[in-house]
Amino acid sequence: MSIYQDLILDHYRNPRNQKPVIAPTHQAVAHNPTCGDKLGMELRIEDNIIREIGFIGSGCAISQASASLLTEHTKGMLVEEALALDPEKTLQLLGVTLSPARLKCALLSLETLKKALHQHKNPPENLSTSQLPKK
Amino acid sequence: MELPDTFKKYFPFFGHNPHIIYLDSAATTLKPSSVIKSEQEYLERLSSNVGRGLYPLAETTTSVFEDARSTIAHFIGAKNEEIIFTAGTTDSINMAARLIEPLLSEKHTIITTELEHHSNFLPWKELARRTEARCIISPITSEGMIDTEALAHLAAACPAIIAFTAVSNVTGAINPVADIIKCVRTRCPGAIILVDAAQAIGHMPIDAKAWDADFIAFSGHKIFAPTGIGILYGRKALLESLSPCRFGGGMVLDAVADMPEYKNAPERFEAGTPNIGGGIALAAAIRFVESIGFAAIRNHEQRLTAYALHELKSALGAAIRIIGPDSIDQRGNIISFEIDGIHPHDIAHLLGENGICVRAGEHCAAPLHRALGLTATTRLSFSIYNTEEDIDQLVRRLKEIRKILT
Ligand SMILES: Cc1ncc(COP(=O)(O)O)c(C=O)c1O
């Protein structure tokens, strides 16, 4: 069975939350060395709740769909809940079984999210253009 | 000349995988029966070690192995004692870097290029770090070839080492190796020049003397031989002046002395039991190539490359960006490309679901991708077992993939 199922194709063609966040409190960029893809993520966390989350960057269908699904899933979550997310949950959101080579694509969004949750921005500001993945 | 379609019959792979379209020969080639048989014969009949036993069987193995060395030496216009068995190109280049290390200090410069595979890039960066020498990266042209003028300019400052590739594993560009070396030598006669021949060895005749290189590195598995065997060619006079960098059995004359005394090249550089079956199989692979002939191989690969370039451009038009030289004469068997708005990982994955094997990513050539402003590319690479039909299927599927993903 192809991994390019409707859910993934939908999130790839119409990504949710693919935009910078206004006044982000947390942000990070992560990198997939096998394809050179970069993914940026920004969050606004208030009262320990993820109020806003967005991602920036282009990549393969799997990494884009995964970022879309993961950001959709985490919006409104408690920080502790988001920190507890694991690869298994991310793959569950995608709904397909992936080969080891594609796992890196699927899990880049989770890696970026975890990194961002640990990178508090004070004062709030967006990712600088030099950090931004090329679109 | 044999009909190209008949080349497939030499490769048992297709018996096991009749529906696979293998377009990844730059990563590793498939293996013909004669090569498989030669390694199997060693394992089954000889199996003994080289250079040590005095019983007849061990002597036979030694002589078969040394015959393999002669076949390889002859193949690249070298002397037997200039052929060092290694595990592959990467191993060869790392070894060359270690061999040269004692000659370097912070006063020296090492030049490599933007075109290189990481295995002809990182060993030099690391060597520079260890010795505090300077490492300079020579630029490439927009067509993804070595910029000979720029390299010549850098060579005027007399670097200790210049390392570059004969054929790019991404752009497919065939660099004019002999001309580059000649040009460099007039400016800096003393430089040690290493040529990475990984992507050249199976596709064009190599003459070490005509190239005038000091070191040449290649892998068996890029020329129809198994993995785990490779060659470091070293010019005789240079090898004689270098100390070994690996120590162990088979390379020493007097191990007990305070200052151990080592054998001559190539033994002094081959500590430990070599990949005997691999070396024998590499010689078989060379005989296989010689039986077909480079003229026929080049002819076949060039025809496929030209056909693929034409078909890709006419099917995908402005949506495809093909990397590398425009002229088919400057291209080997490799085509890398980008398709607008589709990530190479998706292309390779979706092709793979249809049994079409291509490579996607940076192909261990991050500096090159940066230099050409690319994130990642999809790469096709042809060999004698490919046909126009393979390319037709590929192009048909690429058109479908565009529909799925856009
Ligand atoms: C140009 C070039 N150099 C070096 C290498 C490394 O070869 P190996 O992995 O066999 O050591 C490759 C293999 O892809 C290559 O294409």
Short mmCIF file of C-alpha atoms in Angstrom, two decimals, chain B residues 48-362:
data_model
loop_
_atom_site.label_atom_id
_atom_site.label_comp_id
_atom_site.label_asym_id
_atom_site.label_seq_id
_atom_site.Cartn_x
_atom_site.Cartn_y
_atom_site.Cartn_z
CA SER B 48 43.16 -20.07 2.54
CA ASN B 49 45.08 -16.93 3.47
CA VAL B 50 47.65 -15.12 1.36
CA GLY B 51 51.34 -14.44 1.85
CA ARG B 52 51.77 -16.63 4.88
CA GLY B 53 51.30 -20.37 4.43
CA LEU B 54 53.94 -22.51 2.74
CA TYR B 55 51.62 -25.33 1.77
CA PRO B 56 50.59 -25.55 -1.88
CA LEU B 57 47.01 -24.35 -1.36
CA ALA B 58 48.14 -21.15 0.33
CA GLU B 59 50.66 -20.63 -2.43
CA THR B 60 47.91 -20.97 -5.02
CA THR B 61 45.74 -18.44 -3.18
CA THR B 62 48.66 -16.04 -2.98
CA SER B 63 49.36 -16.35 -6.66
CA VAL B 64 45.67 -15.92 -7.63
CA PHE B 65 45.49 -12.85 -5.41
CA GLU B 66 48.71 -11.40 -6.85
CA ASP B 67 47.42 -12.13 -10.36
CA ALA B 68 44.36 -10.08 -9.43
CA ARG B 69 46.67 -7.24 -8.42
CA SER B 70 48.38 -7.45 -11.83
CA THR B 71 45.05 -7.39 -13.65
CA ILE B 72 44.03 -4.28 -11.73
CA ALA B 73 47.43 -2.62 -12.23
CA HIS B 74 47.33 -3.32 -15.94
CA PHE B 75 43.78 -1.99 -16.15
CA ILE B 76 44.85 1.48 -14.99
CA GLY B 77 48.32 1.55 -16.50
CA ALA B 78 50.10 1.06 -13.20
CA LYS B 79 52.80 -1.21 -11.79
CA ASN B 80 51.86 -4.01 -9.41
CA GLU B 81 53.66 -2.36 -6.52
CA GLU B 82 51.57 0.79 -7.02
CA ILE B 83 48.32 -1.03 -6.25
CA ILE B 84 47.24 -1.08 -2.60
CA PHE B 85 44.18 -3.10 -1.68
CA THR B 86 41.76 -1.20 0.55
CA ALA B 87 38.11 -1.49 1.54
CA GLY B 88 36.89 1.09 -0.98
CA THR B 89 37.25 4.68 -2.16
CA THR B 90 36.54 6.16 1.25
CA ASP B 91 39.09 3.89 2.85
CA SER B 92 41.64 4.70 0.11
CA ILE B 93 41.28 8.47 0.51
CA ASN B 94 41.43 8.30 4.31
CA MET B 95 44.54 6.18 3.98
CA ALA B 96 46.15 8.63 1.56
CA ALA B 97 45.43 11.45 4.00
CA ARG B 98 47.05 9.48 6.84
CA LEU B 99 50.07 8.65 4.67
CA ILE B 100 50.66 12.31 3.84
CA GLU B 101 49.99 13.57 7.35
CA PRO B 102 53.63 13.50 8.52
CA LEU B 103 54.58 15.86 5.67
CA LEU B 104 52.17 18.59 6.73
CA SER B 105 52.22 21.49 9.13
CA GLU B 106 50.51 24.84 9.61
CA LYS B 107 52.62 26.18 6.72
CA HIS B 108 50.84 23.97 4.20
CA THR B 109 47.66 24.16 2.17
CA ILE B 110 45.28 21.42 1.06
CA ILE B 111 42.90 21.99 -1.83
CA THR B 112 39.73 20.06 -2.46
CA THR B 113 36.71 21.19 -4.48
CA GLU B 114 33.00 21.94 -4.15
CA LEU B 115 32.27 19.05 -6.46
CA GLU B 116 33.46 16.35 -4.09
CA HIS B 117 31.68 13.46 -2.46
CA HIS B 118 32.04 13.78 1.32
CA SER B 119 34.64 11.03 1.18
CA ASN B 120 36.98 13.28 -0.81
CA PHE B 121 36.11 16.27 1.34
CA LEU B 122 35.95 15.34 5.01
CA PRO B 123 39.29 13.44 5.14
CA TRP B 124 41.00 16.64 3.92
CA LYS B 125 39.13 18.92 6.29
CA GLU B 126 40.07 16.61 9.13
CA LEU B 127 43.67 16.34 7.97
CA ALA B 128 43.86 20.13 7.91
CA ARG B 129 42.46 20.28 11.43
CA ARG B 130 44.96 17.73 12.76
CA THR B 131 47.98 19.33 11.12
CA GLU B 132 46.78 22.95 11.32
CA ALA B 133 47.23 23.19 7.56
CA ARG B 134 44.83 25.37 5.59
CA CYS B 135 42.02 23.69 3.65
CA ILE B 136 40.77 25.58 0.61
CA ILE B 137 37.68 24.58 -1.35
CA SER B 138 38.08 25.26 -5.04
CA PRO B 139 34.87 26.43 -6.77
CA ILE B 140 32.91 24.80 -9.57
CA THR B 141 31.30 26.19 -12.69
CA SER B 142 27.53 26.68 -12.97
CA GLU B 143 27.46 23.46 -15.00
CA GLY B 144 28.83 21.55 -12.02
CA MET B 145 32.33 20.93 -13.32
CA ILE B 146 35.64 21.78 -11.76
CA ASP B 147 36.56 25.37 -12.54
CA THR B 148 40.00 24.66 -13.95
CA GLU B 149 40.99 28.31 -14.10
CA ALA B 150 40.13 28.88 -10.47
CA LEU B 151 41.95 25.72 -9.46
CA ALA B 152 45.02 26.74 -11.46
CA HIS B 153 44.95 30.11 -9.76
CA LEU B 154 44.87 28.44 -6.33
CA ALA B 155 47.60 26.05 -7.40
CA ALA B 156 49.91 28.98 -8.05
CA ALA B 157 50.24 29.35 -4.27
CA CYS B 158 51.74 25.86 -4.25
CA PRO B 159 49.48 23.72 -2.09
CA ALA B 160 50.84 20.48 -0.66
CA ILE B 161 47.83 18.46 -1.79
CA ILE B 162 45.14 18.80 -4.43
CA ALA B 163 42.28 16.32 -4.38
CA PHE B 164 39.46 16.27 -6.92
CA THR B 165 37.05 13.92 -8.58
CA ALA B 166 37.25 12.60 -12.13
CA VAL B 167 33.47 12.32 -12.48
CA SER B 168 30.90 13.97 -10.22
CA ASN B 169 28.46 11.60 -8.53
CA VAL B 170 25.78 14.31 -8.75
CA THR B 171 26.23 16.39 -11.89
CA GLY B 172 27.67 13.53 -13.89
CA ALA B 173 30.32 15.92 -15.19
CA ILE B 174 33.43 14.30 -16.61
CA ASN B 175 36.33 16.53 -15.64
CA PRO B 176 39.29 16.73 -18.01
CA VAL B 177 41.60 15.08 -15.47
CA ALA B 178 44.79 15.01 -17.54
CA ASP B 179 44.39 18.65 -18.57
CA ILE B 180 43.64 19.77 -15.03
CA ILE B 181 46.69 17.98 -13.68
CA LYS B 182 48.92 19.33 -16.42
CA CYS B 183 47.68 22.82 -15.73
CA VAL B 184 48.24 22.42 -11.99
CA ARG B 185 51.70 20.89 -12.39
CA THR B 186 53.01 23.79 -14.45
CA ARG B 187 52.16 26.07 -11.53
CA CYS B 188 53.04 23.78 -8.70
CA PRO B 189 55.17 20.78 -9.69
CA GLY B 190 55.49 19.56 -6.10
CA ALA B 191 51.81 19.18 -5.21
CA ILE B 192 50.58 15.69 -4.38
CA ILE B 193 47.52 15.15 -6.57
CA LEU B 194 44.79 12.67 -5.68
CA VAL B 195 42.03 11.77 -8.11
CA ASP B 196 38.79 10.26 -6.84
CA ALA B 197 37.96 7.81 -9.62
CA ALA B 198 34.94 6.20 -7.92
CA GLN B 199 32.51 7.29 -10.64
CA ALA B 200 35.00 6.97 -13.49
CA ILE B 201 36.40 3.50 -13.00
CA GLY B 202 33.54 1.54 -14.56
CA HIS B 203 32.87 3.93 -17.40
CA MET B 204 36.06 5.06 -19.09
CA PRO B 205 39.62 3.90 -19.52
CA ILE B 206 42.01 5.25 -16.92
CA ASP B 207 45.72 5.57 -17.48
CA ALA B 208 47.50 6.58 -14.29
CA LYS B 209 50.57 7.71 -16.20
CA ALA B 210 48.63 9.74 -18.78
CA TRP B 211 46.71 11.39 -15.93
CA ASP B 212 49.99 11.97 -14.10
CA ALA B 213 48.23 11.62 -10.73
CA ASP B 214 50.02 10.71 -7.50
CA PHE B 215 47.10 8.88 -5.95
CA ILE B 216 43.97 7.40 -7.52
CA ALA B 217 41.17 5.97 -5.41
CA PHE B 218 38.27 3.76 -6.44
CA SER B 219 35.83 1.12 -5.20
CA GLY B 220 35.19 -2.33 -6.60
CA HIS B 221 31.44 -2.10 -6.15
CA LYS B 222 31.15 0.74 -8.67
CA ILE B 223 32.58 -1.52 -11.37
CA PHE B 224 30.52 -4.71 -10.94
CA ALA B 225 32.63 -6.14 -8.08
CA PRO B 226 31.47 -6.72 -4.49
CA THR B 227 31.51 -4.13 -1.72
CA GLY B 228 34.37 -4.06 0.75
CA ILE B 229 37.17 -3.97 -1.81
CA GLY B 230 38.86 -0.92 -3.26
CA ILE B 231 42.15 0.35 -4.55
CA LEU B 232 44.54 3.09 -3.68
CA TYR B 233 46.95 3.63 -6.53
CA GLY B 234 50.11 5.45 -5.44
CA ARG B 235 52.92 6.57 -7.71
CA LYS B 236 55.87 4.27 -7.01
CA ALA B 237 58.42 6.95 -6.13
CA LEU B 238 55.94 8.59 -3.77
CA LEU B 239 54.94 5.34 -2.06
CA GLU B 240 58.60 4.47 -1.50
CA SER B 241 59.07 7.72 0.37
CA LEU B 242 56.07 7.28 2.67
CA SER B 243 55.90 5.51 6.01
CA PRO B 244 53.08 3.07 6.67
CA CYS B 245 50.09 4.29 8.64
CA ARG B 246 48.55 0.94 9.56
CA PHE B 247 50.43 -1.69 11.43
CA GLY B 248 50.07 -5.41 11.88
CA GLY B 249 50.71 -8.71 10.17
CA GLY B 250 52.18 -9.12 6.71
CA MET B 251 53.84 -5.72 6.40
CA VAL B 252 56.91 -5.97 8.59
CA LEU B 253 60.45 -7.35 8.08
CA ASP B 254 61.72 -6.96 11.63
CA ALA B 255 59.05 -6.41 14.23
CA VAL B 256 61.34 -6.96 17.22
CA ALA B 257 63.76 -4.13 16.54
CA ASP B 258 63.30 -0.86 18.44
CA MET B 259 62.67 0.76 15.08
CA PRO B 260 60.69 -1.91 13.22
CA GLU B 261 61.67 -2.39 9.63
CA TYR B 262 58.89 -2.60 7.08
CA LYS B 263 58.50 -4.31 3.73
CA ASN B 264 58.39 -2.41 0.47
CA ALA B 265 55.23 -1.15 -1.21
CA PRO B 266 52.57 -2.39 -1.54
CA GLU B 267 52.93 -4.85 1.38
CA ARG B 268 54.08 -2.13 3.78
CA PHE B 269 50.67 -0.48 3.37
CA GLU B 270 48.57 -3.64 3.64
CA ALA B 271 48.60 -4.65 7.29
CA GLY B 272 46.37 -7.59 8.16
CA THR B 273 44.49 -10.13 6.09
CA PRO B 274 43.06 -8.43 3.00
CA ASN B 275 39.67 -8.97 1.41
CA ILE B 276 41.02 -11.83 -0.69
CA GLY B 277 37.79 -12.91 -2.33
CA GLY B 278 36.96 -9.29 -3.02
CA GLY B 279 40.29 -8.67 -4.73
CA ILE B 280 39.88 -11.76 -6.88
CA ALA B 281 36.33 -10.71 -7.75
CA LEU B 282 37.50 -7.21 -8.67
CA ALA B 283 39.89 -8.73 -11.20
CA ALA B 284 36.98 -10.79 -12.56
CA ALA B 285 34.93 -7.59 -12.84
CA ILE B 286 37.72 -5.97 -14.82
CA ARG B 287 37.84 -8.94 -17.17
CA PHE B 288 34.08 -8.60 -17.56
CA VAL B 289 34.42 -4.91 -18.47
CA GLU B 290 37.27 -5.68 -20.86
CA SER B 291 35.23 -8.35 -22.55
CA ILE B 292 32.53 -5.78 -23.35
CA GLY B 293 34.93 -2.92 -23.92
CA PHE B 294 34.75 0.69 -22.80
CA ALA B 295 33.73 1.84 -26.26
CA ALA B 296 30.54 -0.25 -26.09
CA ILE B 297 29.89 0.70 -22.46
CA ARG B 298 30.32 4.40 -23.12
CA ASN B 299 28.25 4.18 -26.26
CA HIS B 300 25.38 2.47 -24.43
CA GLU B 301 25.45 4.79 -21.42
CA GLN B 302 25.74 7.92 -23.51
CA ARG B 303 22.83 6.86 -25.69
CA LEU B 304 20.67 6.25 -22.61
CA THR B 305 21.74 9.53 -21.02
CA ALA B 306 20.90 11.50 -24.16
CA TYR B 307 17.57 9.69 -24.47
CA ALA B 308 16.68 10.31 -20.82
CA LEU B 309 17.61 13.99 -21.03
CA HIS B 310 15.41 14.38 -24.07
CA GLU B 311 12.45 12.45 -22.62
CA LEU B 312 12.59 14.22 -19.26
CA LYS B 313 12.66 17.63 -20.87
CA SER B 314 9.85 16.90 -23.27
CA ALA B 315 7.64 15.30 -20.58
CA LEU B 316 8.23 17.86 -17.85
CA GLY B 317 9.18 20.98 -19.76
CA ALA B 318 9.85 24.01 -17.59
CA ALA B 319 9.00 22.05 -14.42
CA ILE B 320 12.30 20.16 -14.47
CA ARG B 321 15.71 21.60 -13.72
CA ILE B 322 18.48 19.29 -14.83
CA ILE B 323 21.82 19.78 -13.12
CA GLY B 324 25.16 19.42 -14.87
CA PRO B 325 26.79 20.03 -18.23
CA ASP B 326 24.65 20.66 -21.30
CA SER B 327 27.01 18.82 -23.58
CA ILE B 328 26.51 15.08 -23.63
CA ASP B 329 30.24 14.63 -24.21
CA GLN B 330 30.99 16.13 -20.82
CA ARG B 331 28.49 13.86 -19.08
CA GLY B 332 28.85 10.39 -17.72
CA ASN B 333 26.02 8.05 -16.84
CA ILE B 334 24.42 10.29 -14.22
CA ILE B 335 21.49 12.74 -14.33
CA SER B 336 20.35 14.70 -11.29
CA PHE B 337 17.34 16.96 -11.35
CA GLU B 338 14.76 18.96 -9.45
CA ILE B 339 11.06 19.01 -10.28
CA ASP B 340 9.16 22.15 -9.36
CA GLY B 341 7.31 21.84 -6.08
CA ILE B 342 8.01 18.14 -5.54
CA HIS B 343 10.48 16.96 -2.99
CA PRO B 344 13.05 14.38 -4.18
CA HIS B 345 12.17 12.10 -1.26
CA ASP B 346 8.61 11.89 -2.50
CA ILE B 347 9.75 11.25 -6.04
CA ALA B 348 12.13 8.47 -5.02
CA HIS B 349 9.59 6.95 -2.67
CA LEU B 350 6.77 6.94 -5.19
CA LEU B 351 9.07 5.56 -7.90
CA GLY B 352 10.21 2.92 -5.43
CA GLU B 353 6.62 1.83 -4.87
CA ASN B 354 6.68 0.96 -8.57
CA GLY B 355 9.97 -0.88 -8.49
CA ILE B 356 11.98 1.97 -9.95
CA CYS B 357 15.18 2.52 -7.96
CA VAL B 358 16.61 6.05 -7.92
CA ARG B 359 18.42 8.04 -5.30
CA ALA B 360 17.19 11.21 -3.57
CA GLY B 361 18.90 13.68 -1.27
CA GLU B 362 22.29 15.31 -1.26
#
